[in-house]
PDB file of C-alpha atoms and ligand atoms in Angstrom:
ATOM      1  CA  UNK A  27      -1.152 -24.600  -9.487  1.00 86.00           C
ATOM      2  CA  UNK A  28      -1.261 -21.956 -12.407  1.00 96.00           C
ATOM      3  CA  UNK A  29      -1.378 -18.156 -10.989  1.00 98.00           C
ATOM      4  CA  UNK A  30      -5.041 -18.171 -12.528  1.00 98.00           C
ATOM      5  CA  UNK A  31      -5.823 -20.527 -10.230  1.00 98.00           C
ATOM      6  CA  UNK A  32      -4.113 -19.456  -7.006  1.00 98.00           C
ATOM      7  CA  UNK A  33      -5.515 -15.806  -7.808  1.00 98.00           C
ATOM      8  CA  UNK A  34      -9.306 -17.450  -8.101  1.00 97.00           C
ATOM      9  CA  UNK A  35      -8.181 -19.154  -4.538  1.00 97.00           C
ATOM     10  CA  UNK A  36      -7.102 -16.117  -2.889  1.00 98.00           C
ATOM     11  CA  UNK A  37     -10.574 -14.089  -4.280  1.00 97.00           C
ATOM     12  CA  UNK A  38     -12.552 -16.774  -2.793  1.00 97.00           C
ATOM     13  CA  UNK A  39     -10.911 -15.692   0.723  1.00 95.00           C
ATOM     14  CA  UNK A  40     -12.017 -12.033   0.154  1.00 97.00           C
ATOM     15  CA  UNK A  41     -15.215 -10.571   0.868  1.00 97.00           C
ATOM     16  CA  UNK A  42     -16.175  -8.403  -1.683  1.00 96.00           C
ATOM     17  CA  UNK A  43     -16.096  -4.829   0.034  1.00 96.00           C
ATOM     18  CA  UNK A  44     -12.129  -5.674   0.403  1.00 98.00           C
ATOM     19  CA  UNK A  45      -9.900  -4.484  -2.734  1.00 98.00           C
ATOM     20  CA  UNK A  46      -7.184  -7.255  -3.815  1.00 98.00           C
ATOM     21  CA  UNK A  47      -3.913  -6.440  -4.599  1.00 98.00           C
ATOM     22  CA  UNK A  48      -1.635  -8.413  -6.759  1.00 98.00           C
ATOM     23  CA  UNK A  49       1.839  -7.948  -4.991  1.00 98.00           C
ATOM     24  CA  UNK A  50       4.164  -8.553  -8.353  1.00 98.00           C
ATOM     25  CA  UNK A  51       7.609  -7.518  -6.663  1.00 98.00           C
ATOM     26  CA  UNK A  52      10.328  -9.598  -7.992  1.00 97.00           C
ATOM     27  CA  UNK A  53       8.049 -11.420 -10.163  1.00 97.00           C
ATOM     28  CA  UNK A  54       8.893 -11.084 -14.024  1.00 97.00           C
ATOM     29  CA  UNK A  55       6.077  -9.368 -16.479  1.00 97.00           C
ATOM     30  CA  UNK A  56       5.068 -12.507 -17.920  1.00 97.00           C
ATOM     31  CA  UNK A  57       3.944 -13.489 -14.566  1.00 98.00           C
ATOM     32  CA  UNK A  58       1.972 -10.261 -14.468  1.00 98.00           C
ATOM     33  CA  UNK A  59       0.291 -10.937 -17.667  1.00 98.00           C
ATOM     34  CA  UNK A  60      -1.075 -14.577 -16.479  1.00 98.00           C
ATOM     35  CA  UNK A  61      -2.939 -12.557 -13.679  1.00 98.00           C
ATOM     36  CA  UNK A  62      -4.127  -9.832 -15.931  1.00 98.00           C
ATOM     37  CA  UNK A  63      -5.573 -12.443 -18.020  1.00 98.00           C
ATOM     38  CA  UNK A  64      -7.006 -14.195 -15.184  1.00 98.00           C
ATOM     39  CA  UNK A  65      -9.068 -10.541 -14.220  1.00 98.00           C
ATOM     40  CA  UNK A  66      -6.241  -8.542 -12.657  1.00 98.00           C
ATOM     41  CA  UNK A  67      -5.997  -5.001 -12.599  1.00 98.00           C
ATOM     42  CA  UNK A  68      -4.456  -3.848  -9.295  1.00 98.00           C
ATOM     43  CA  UNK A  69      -0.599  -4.395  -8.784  1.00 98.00           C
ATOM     44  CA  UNK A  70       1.963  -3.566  -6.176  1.00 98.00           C
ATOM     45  CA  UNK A  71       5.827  -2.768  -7.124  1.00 98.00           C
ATOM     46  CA  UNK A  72       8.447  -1.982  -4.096  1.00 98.00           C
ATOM     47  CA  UNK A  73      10.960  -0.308  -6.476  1.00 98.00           C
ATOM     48  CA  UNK A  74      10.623   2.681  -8.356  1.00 98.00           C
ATOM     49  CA  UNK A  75      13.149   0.922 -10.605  1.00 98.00           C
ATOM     50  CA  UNK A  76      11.388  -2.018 -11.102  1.00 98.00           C
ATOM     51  CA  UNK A  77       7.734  -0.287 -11.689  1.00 98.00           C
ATOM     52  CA  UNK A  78       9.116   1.621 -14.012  1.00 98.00           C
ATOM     53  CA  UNK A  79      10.699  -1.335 -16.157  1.00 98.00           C
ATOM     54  CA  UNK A  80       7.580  -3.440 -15.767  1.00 98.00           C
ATOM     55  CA  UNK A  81       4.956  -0.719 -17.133  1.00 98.00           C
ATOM     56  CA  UNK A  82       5.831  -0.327 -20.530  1.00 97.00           C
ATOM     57  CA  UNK A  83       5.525  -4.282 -21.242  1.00 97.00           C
ATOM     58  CA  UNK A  84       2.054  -4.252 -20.097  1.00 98.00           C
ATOM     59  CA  UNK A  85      -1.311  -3.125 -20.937  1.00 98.00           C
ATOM     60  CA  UNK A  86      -2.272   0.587 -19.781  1.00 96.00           C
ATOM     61  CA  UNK A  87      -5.348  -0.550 -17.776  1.00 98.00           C
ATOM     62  CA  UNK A  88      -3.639  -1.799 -14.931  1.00 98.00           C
ATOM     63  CA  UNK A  89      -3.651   0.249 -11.855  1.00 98.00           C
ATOM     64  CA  UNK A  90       0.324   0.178  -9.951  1.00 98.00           C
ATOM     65  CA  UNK A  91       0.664   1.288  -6.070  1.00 98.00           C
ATOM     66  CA  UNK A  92       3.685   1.741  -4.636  1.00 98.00           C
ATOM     67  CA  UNK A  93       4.273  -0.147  -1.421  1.00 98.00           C
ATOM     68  CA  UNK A  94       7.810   0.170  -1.165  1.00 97.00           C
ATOM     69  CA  UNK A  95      10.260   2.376   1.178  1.00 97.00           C
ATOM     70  CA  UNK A  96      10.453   5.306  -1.215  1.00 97.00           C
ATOM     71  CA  UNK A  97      13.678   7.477  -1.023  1.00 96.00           C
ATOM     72  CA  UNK A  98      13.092  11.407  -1.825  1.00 96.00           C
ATOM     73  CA  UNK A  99      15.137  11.283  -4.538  1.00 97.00           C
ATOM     74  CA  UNK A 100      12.924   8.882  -6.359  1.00 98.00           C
ATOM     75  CA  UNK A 101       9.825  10.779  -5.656  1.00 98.00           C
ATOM     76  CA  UNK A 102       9.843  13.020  -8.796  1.00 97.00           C
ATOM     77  CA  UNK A 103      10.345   9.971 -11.293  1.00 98.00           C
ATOM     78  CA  UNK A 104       7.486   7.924  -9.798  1.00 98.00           C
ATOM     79  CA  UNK A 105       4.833  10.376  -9.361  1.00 97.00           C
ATOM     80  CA  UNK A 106       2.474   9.905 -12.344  1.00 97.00           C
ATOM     81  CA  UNK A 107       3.007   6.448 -12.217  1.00 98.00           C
ATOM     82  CA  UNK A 108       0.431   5.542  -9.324  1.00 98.00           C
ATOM     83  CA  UNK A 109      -2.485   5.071  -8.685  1.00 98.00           C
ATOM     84  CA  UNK A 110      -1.863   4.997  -5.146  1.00 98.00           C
ATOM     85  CA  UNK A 111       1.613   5.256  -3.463  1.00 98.00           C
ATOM     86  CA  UNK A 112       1.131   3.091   0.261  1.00 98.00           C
ATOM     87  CA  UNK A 113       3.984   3.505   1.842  1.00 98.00           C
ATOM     88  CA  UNK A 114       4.028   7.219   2.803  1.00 98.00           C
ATOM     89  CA  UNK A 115       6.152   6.871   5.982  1.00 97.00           C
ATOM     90  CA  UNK A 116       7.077  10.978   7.144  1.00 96.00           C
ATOM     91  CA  UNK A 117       5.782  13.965   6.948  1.00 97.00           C
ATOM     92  CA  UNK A 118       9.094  15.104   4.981  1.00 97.00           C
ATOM     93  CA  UNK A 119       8.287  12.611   2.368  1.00 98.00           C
ATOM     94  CA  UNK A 120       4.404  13.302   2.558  1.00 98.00           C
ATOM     95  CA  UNK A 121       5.482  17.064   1.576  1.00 98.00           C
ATOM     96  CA  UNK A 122       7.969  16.309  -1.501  1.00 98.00           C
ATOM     97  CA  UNK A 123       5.398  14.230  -3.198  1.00 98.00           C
ATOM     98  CA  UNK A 124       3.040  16.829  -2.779  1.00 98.00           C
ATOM     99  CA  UNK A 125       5.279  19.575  -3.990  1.00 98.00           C
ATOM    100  CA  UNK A 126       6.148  17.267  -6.895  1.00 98.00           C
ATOM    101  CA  UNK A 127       2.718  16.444  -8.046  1.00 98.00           C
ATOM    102  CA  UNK A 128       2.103  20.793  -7.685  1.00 98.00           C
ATOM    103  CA  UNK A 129       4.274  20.601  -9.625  1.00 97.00           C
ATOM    104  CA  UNK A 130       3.622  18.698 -12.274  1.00 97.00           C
ATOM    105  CA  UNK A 131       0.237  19.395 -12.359  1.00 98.00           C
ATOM    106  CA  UNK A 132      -1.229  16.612 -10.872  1.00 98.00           C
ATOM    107  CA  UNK A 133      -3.250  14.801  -7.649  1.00 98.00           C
ATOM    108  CA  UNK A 134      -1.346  11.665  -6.230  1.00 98.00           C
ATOM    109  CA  UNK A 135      -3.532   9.570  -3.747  1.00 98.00           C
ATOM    110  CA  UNK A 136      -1.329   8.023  -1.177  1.00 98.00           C
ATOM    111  CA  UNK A 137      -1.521   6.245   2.695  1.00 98.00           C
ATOM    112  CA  UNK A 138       0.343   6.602   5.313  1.00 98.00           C
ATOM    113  CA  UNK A 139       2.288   3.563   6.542  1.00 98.00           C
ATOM    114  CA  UNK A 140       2.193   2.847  10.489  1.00 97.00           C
ATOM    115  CA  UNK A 141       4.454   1.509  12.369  1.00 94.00           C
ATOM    116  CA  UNK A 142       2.885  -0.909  14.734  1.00 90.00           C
ATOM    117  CA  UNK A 143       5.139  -3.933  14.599  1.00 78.00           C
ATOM    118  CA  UNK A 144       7.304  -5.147  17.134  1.00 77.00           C
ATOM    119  CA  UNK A 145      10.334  -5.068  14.576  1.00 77.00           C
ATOM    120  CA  UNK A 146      12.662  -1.806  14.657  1.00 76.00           C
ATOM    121  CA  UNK A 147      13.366  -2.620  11.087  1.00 74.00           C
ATOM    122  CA  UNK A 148       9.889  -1.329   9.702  1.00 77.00           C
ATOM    123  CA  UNK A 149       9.278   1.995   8.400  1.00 90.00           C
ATOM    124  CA  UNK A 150       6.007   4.405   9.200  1.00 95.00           C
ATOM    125  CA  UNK A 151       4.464   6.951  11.211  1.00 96.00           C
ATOM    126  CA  UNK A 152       4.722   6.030  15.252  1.00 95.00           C
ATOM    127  CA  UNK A 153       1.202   6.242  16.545  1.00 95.00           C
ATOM    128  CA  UNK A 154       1.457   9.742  18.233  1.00 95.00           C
ATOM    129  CA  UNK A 155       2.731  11.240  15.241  1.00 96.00           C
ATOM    130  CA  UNK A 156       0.357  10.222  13.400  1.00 97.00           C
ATOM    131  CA  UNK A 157      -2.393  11.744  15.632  1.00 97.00           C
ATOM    132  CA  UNK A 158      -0.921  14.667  15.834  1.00 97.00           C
ATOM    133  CA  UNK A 159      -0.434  15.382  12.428  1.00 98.00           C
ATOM    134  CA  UNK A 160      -4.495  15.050  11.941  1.00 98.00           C
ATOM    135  CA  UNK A 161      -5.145  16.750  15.142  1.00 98.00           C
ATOM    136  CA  UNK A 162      -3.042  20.060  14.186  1.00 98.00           C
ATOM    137  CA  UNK A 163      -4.691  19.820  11.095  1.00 97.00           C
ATOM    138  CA  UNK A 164      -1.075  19.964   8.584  1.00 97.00           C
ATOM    139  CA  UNK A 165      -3.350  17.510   6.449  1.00 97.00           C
ATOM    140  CA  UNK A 166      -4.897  21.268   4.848  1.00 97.00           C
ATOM    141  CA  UNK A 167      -1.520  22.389   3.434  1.00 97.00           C
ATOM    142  CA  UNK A 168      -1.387  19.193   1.396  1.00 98.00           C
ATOM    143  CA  UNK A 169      -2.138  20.831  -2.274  1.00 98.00           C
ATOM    144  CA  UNK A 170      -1.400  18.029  -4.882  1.00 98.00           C
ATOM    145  CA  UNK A 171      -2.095  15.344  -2.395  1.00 98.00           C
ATOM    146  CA  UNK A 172      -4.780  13.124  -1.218  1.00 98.00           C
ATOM    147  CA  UNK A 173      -4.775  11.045   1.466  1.00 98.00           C
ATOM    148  CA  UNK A 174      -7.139   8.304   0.770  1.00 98.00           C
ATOM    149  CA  UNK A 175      -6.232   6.250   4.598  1.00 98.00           C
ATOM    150  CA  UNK A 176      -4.119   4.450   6.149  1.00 98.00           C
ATOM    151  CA  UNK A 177      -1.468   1.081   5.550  1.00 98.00           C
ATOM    152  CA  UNK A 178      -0.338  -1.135   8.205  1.00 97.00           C
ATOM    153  CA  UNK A 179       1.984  -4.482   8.481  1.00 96.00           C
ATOM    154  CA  UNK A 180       1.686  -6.772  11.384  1.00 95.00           C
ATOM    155  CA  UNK A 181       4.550  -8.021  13.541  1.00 93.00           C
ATOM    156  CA  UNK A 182       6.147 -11.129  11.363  1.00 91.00           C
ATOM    157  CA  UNK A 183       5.336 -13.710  14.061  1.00 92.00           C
ATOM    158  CA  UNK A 184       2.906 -16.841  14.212  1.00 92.00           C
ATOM    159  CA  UNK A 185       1.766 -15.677  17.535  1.00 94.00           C
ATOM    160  CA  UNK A 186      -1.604 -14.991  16.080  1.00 94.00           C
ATOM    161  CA  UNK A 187      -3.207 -12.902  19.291  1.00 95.00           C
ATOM    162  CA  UNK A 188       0.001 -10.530  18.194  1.00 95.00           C
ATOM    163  CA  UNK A 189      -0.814 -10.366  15.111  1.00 96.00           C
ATOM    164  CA  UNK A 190      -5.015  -9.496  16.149  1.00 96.00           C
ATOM    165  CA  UNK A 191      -3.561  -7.013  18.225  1.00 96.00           C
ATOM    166  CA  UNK A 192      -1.648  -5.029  15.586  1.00 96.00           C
ATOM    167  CA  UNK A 193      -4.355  -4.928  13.275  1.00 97.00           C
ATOM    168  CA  UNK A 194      -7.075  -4.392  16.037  1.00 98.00           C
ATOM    169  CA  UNK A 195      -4.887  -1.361  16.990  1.00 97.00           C
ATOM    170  CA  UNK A 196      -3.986   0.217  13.597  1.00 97.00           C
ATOM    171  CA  UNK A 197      -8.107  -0.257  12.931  1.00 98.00           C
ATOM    172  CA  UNK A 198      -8.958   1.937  16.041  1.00 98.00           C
ATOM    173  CA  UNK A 199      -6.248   4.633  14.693  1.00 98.00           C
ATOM    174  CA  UNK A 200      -8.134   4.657  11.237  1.00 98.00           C
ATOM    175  CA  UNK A 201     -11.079   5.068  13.151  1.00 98.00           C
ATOM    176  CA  UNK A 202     -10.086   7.679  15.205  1.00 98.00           C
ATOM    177  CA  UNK A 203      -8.536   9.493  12.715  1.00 98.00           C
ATOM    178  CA  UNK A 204     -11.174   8.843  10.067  1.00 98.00           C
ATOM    179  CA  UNK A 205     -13.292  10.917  12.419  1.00 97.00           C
ATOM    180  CA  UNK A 206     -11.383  14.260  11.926  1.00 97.00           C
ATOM    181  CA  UNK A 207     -13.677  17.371  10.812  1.00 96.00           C
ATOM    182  CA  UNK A 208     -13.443  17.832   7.482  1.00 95.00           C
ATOM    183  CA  UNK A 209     -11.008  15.277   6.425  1.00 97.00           C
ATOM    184  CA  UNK A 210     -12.260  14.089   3.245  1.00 95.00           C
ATOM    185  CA  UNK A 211     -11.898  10.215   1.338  1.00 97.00           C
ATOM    186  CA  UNK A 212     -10.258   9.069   3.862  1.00 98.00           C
ATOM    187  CA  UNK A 213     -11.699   5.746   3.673  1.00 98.00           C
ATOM    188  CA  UNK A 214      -9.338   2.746   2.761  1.00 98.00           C
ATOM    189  CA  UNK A 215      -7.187   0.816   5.231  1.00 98.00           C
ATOM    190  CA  UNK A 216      -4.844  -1.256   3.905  1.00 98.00           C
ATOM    191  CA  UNK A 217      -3.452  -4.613   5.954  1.00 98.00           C
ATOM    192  CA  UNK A 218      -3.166  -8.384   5.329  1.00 98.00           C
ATOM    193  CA  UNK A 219      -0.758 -10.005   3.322  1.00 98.00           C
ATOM    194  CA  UNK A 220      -0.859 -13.718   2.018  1.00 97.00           C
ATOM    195  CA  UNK A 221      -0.217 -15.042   5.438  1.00 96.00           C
ATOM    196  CA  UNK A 222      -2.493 -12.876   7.861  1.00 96.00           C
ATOM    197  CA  UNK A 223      -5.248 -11.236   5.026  1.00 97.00           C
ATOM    198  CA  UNK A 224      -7.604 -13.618   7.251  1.00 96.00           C
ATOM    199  CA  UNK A 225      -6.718 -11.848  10.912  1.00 96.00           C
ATOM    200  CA  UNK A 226      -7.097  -7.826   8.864  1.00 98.00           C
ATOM    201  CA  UNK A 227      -9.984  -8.812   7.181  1.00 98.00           C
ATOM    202  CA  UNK A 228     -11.499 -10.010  10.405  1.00 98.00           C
ATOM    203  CA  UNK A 229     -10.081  -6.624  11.851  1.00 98.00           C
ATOM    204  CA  UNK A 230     -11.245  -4.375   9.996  1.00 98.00           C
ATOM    205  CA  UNK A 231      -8.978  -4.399   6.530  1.00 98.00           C
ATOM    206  CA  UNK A 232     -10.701  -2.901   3.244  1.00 98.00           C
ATOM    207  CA  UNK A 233      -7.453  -3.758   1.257  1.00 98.00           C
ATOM    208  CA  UNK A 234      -4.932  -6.703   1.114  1.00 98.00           C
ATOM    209  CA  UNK A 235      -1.661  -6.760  -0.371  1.00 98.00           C
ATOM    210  CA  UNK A 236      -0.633 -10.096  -1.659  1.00 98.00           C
ATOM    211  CA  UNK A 237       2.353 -11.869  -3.014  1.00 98.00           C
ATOM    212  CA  UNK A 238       3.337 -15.225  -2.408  1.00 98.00           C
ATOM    213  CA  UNK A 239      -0.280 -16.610  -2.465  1.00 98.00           C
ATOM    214  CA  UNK A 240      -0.504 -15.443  -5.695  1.00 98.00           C
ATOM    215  CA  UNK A 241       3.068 -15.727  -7.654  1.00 98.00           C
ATOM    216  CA  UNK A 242       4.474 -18.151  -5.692  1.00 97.00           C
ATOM    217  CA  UNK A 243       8.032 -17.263  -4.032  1.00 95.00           C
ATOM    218  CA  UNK A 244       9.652 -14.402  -4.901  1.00 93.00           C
ATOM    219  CA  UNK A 245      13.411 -14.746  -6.605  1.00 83.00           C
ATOM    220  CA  UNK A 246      15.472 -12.073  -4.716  1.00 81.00           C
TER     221      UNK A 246
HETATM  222  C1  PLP B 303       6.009  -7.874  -0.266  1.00 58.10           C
HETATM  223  C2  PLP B 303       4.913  -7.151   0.401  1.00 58.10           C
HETATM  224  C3  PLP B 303       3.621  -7.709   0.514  1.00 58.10           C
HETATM  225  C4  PLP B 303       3.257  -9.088   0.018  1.00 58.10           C
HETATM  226  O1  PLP B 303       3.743 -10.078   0.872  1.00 58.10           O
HETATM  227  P1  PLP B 303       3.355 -11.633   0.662  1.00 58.10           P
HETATM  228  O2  PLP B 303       3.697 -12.253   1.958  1.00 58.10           O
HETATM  229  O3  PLP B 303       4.182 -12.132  -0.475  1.00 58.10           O
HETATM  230  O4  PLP B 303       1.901 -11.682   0.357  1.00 58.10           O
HETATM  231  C5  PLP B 303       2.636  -6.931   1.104  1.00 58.10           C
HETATM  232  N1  PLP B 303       2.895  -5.698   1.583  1.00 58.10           N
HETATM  233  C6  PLP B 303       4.116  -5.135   1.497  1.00 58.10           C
HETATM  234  C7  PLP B 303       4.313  -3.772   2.043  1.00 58.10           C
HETATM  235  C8  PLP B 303       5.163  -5.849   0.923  1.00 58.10           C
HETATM  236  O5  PLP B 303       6.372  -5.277   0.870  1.00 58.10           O
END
């Protein structure tokens, strides 16, 4: 199967109010190009590095997120770069990128990544931390920043009532929080990835994130 085709599969699994996007980690330009030409405009990079070395070689119209761990010291040479950076996983981080886009005169759109998995190894915002930075209201110092919602990953396990529950629980956080006076745009909630897009979708999901259904393995 050709990525054109594998990309028409996965749309056909996507209602339309839910935004696809094309995660091209590890996956060379060329690669990126086929799904361009197949309709693609939305990719995901997970290195600053690799974003970086992948722009240039393609056309200008594409729209890049960042969905990778970002260190502080890479903030400054990827802001400008995004569309949307996903992975925004502490307030420290939250605060550089906003001071950075001051800055340089510009507005970055970003979510913040939960951390609802069972796995110690993923990064994000613990539930209560995340409440309480909406609840004391530190979104209203942000001056370069927008937060446009929220980005989740299940637990990787094939127990699928886990994997509802993770979803169904980062979905009643974006709810919750969505419902803050005056918080503005805060509208997208990003979860499901080529094996679980079905289970967020069904929870609630208004983007998915995915790879391997589209590029086929990844070459780390
Ligand atoms: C790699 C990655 C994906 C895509 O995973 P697939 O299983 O290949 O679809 C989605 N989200 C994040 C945060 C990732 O790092």
């Amino acid at each position: 199967m050709s990525i054109a085709d594998n990309l028409r599969q996965v749309r056909d699994t996507i209602p339309p109010h839910v935004t696809l996007v094309a995660v091209s980690k590890y996956h060379p330009a060329e690669s990126i190009r086929q799904a361009y030409d197949a309709g693609q405009r939305l990719f995901a990079e997970s290195r600053v590095q690799e974003l970086l070395a992948k722009q240039p070689q393609l056309p200008d119209d594409i729209h890049w997120h960042f969905i990778g761990h970002l260190q502080t010291n890479k903030v400054r040479h990827l802001i400008g770069h995004t569309t949307l950076i996903e992975s925004v996983d502490t307030i420290r981080l939250l605060n550089l990128i906003d001071a950075e886009s001051y800055n340089a005169g510009i507005i970055t759109r970003v979510l913040l990544q939960i951390h609802i998995a069972a796995e110690e190894t993923k990064f994000g915002f613990s539930p209560t931390d995340l409440l309480d930075y909406f609840n004391t209201r530190q979104f209203e110092n942000l001056r370069a920043t927008h937060i446009c919602g929220l980005m989740a990953m299940a637990t990787n396990t094939d127990d699928d009532s886990r994997i509802a529950a993770d979803f169904n629980q980062a979905a009643r956080l974006f709810d919750t929080i969505r419902a803050t006076p005056g918080l503005i745009g805060f509208d997208t909630l990003s979860m499901g990835m080529s094996d679980d897009r079905r289970q967020a979708i069904a929870a609630g999901s208004t983007m998915v994130r995915v790879g391997t259904a589209i590029f086929g393995p990844r070459q780390y």
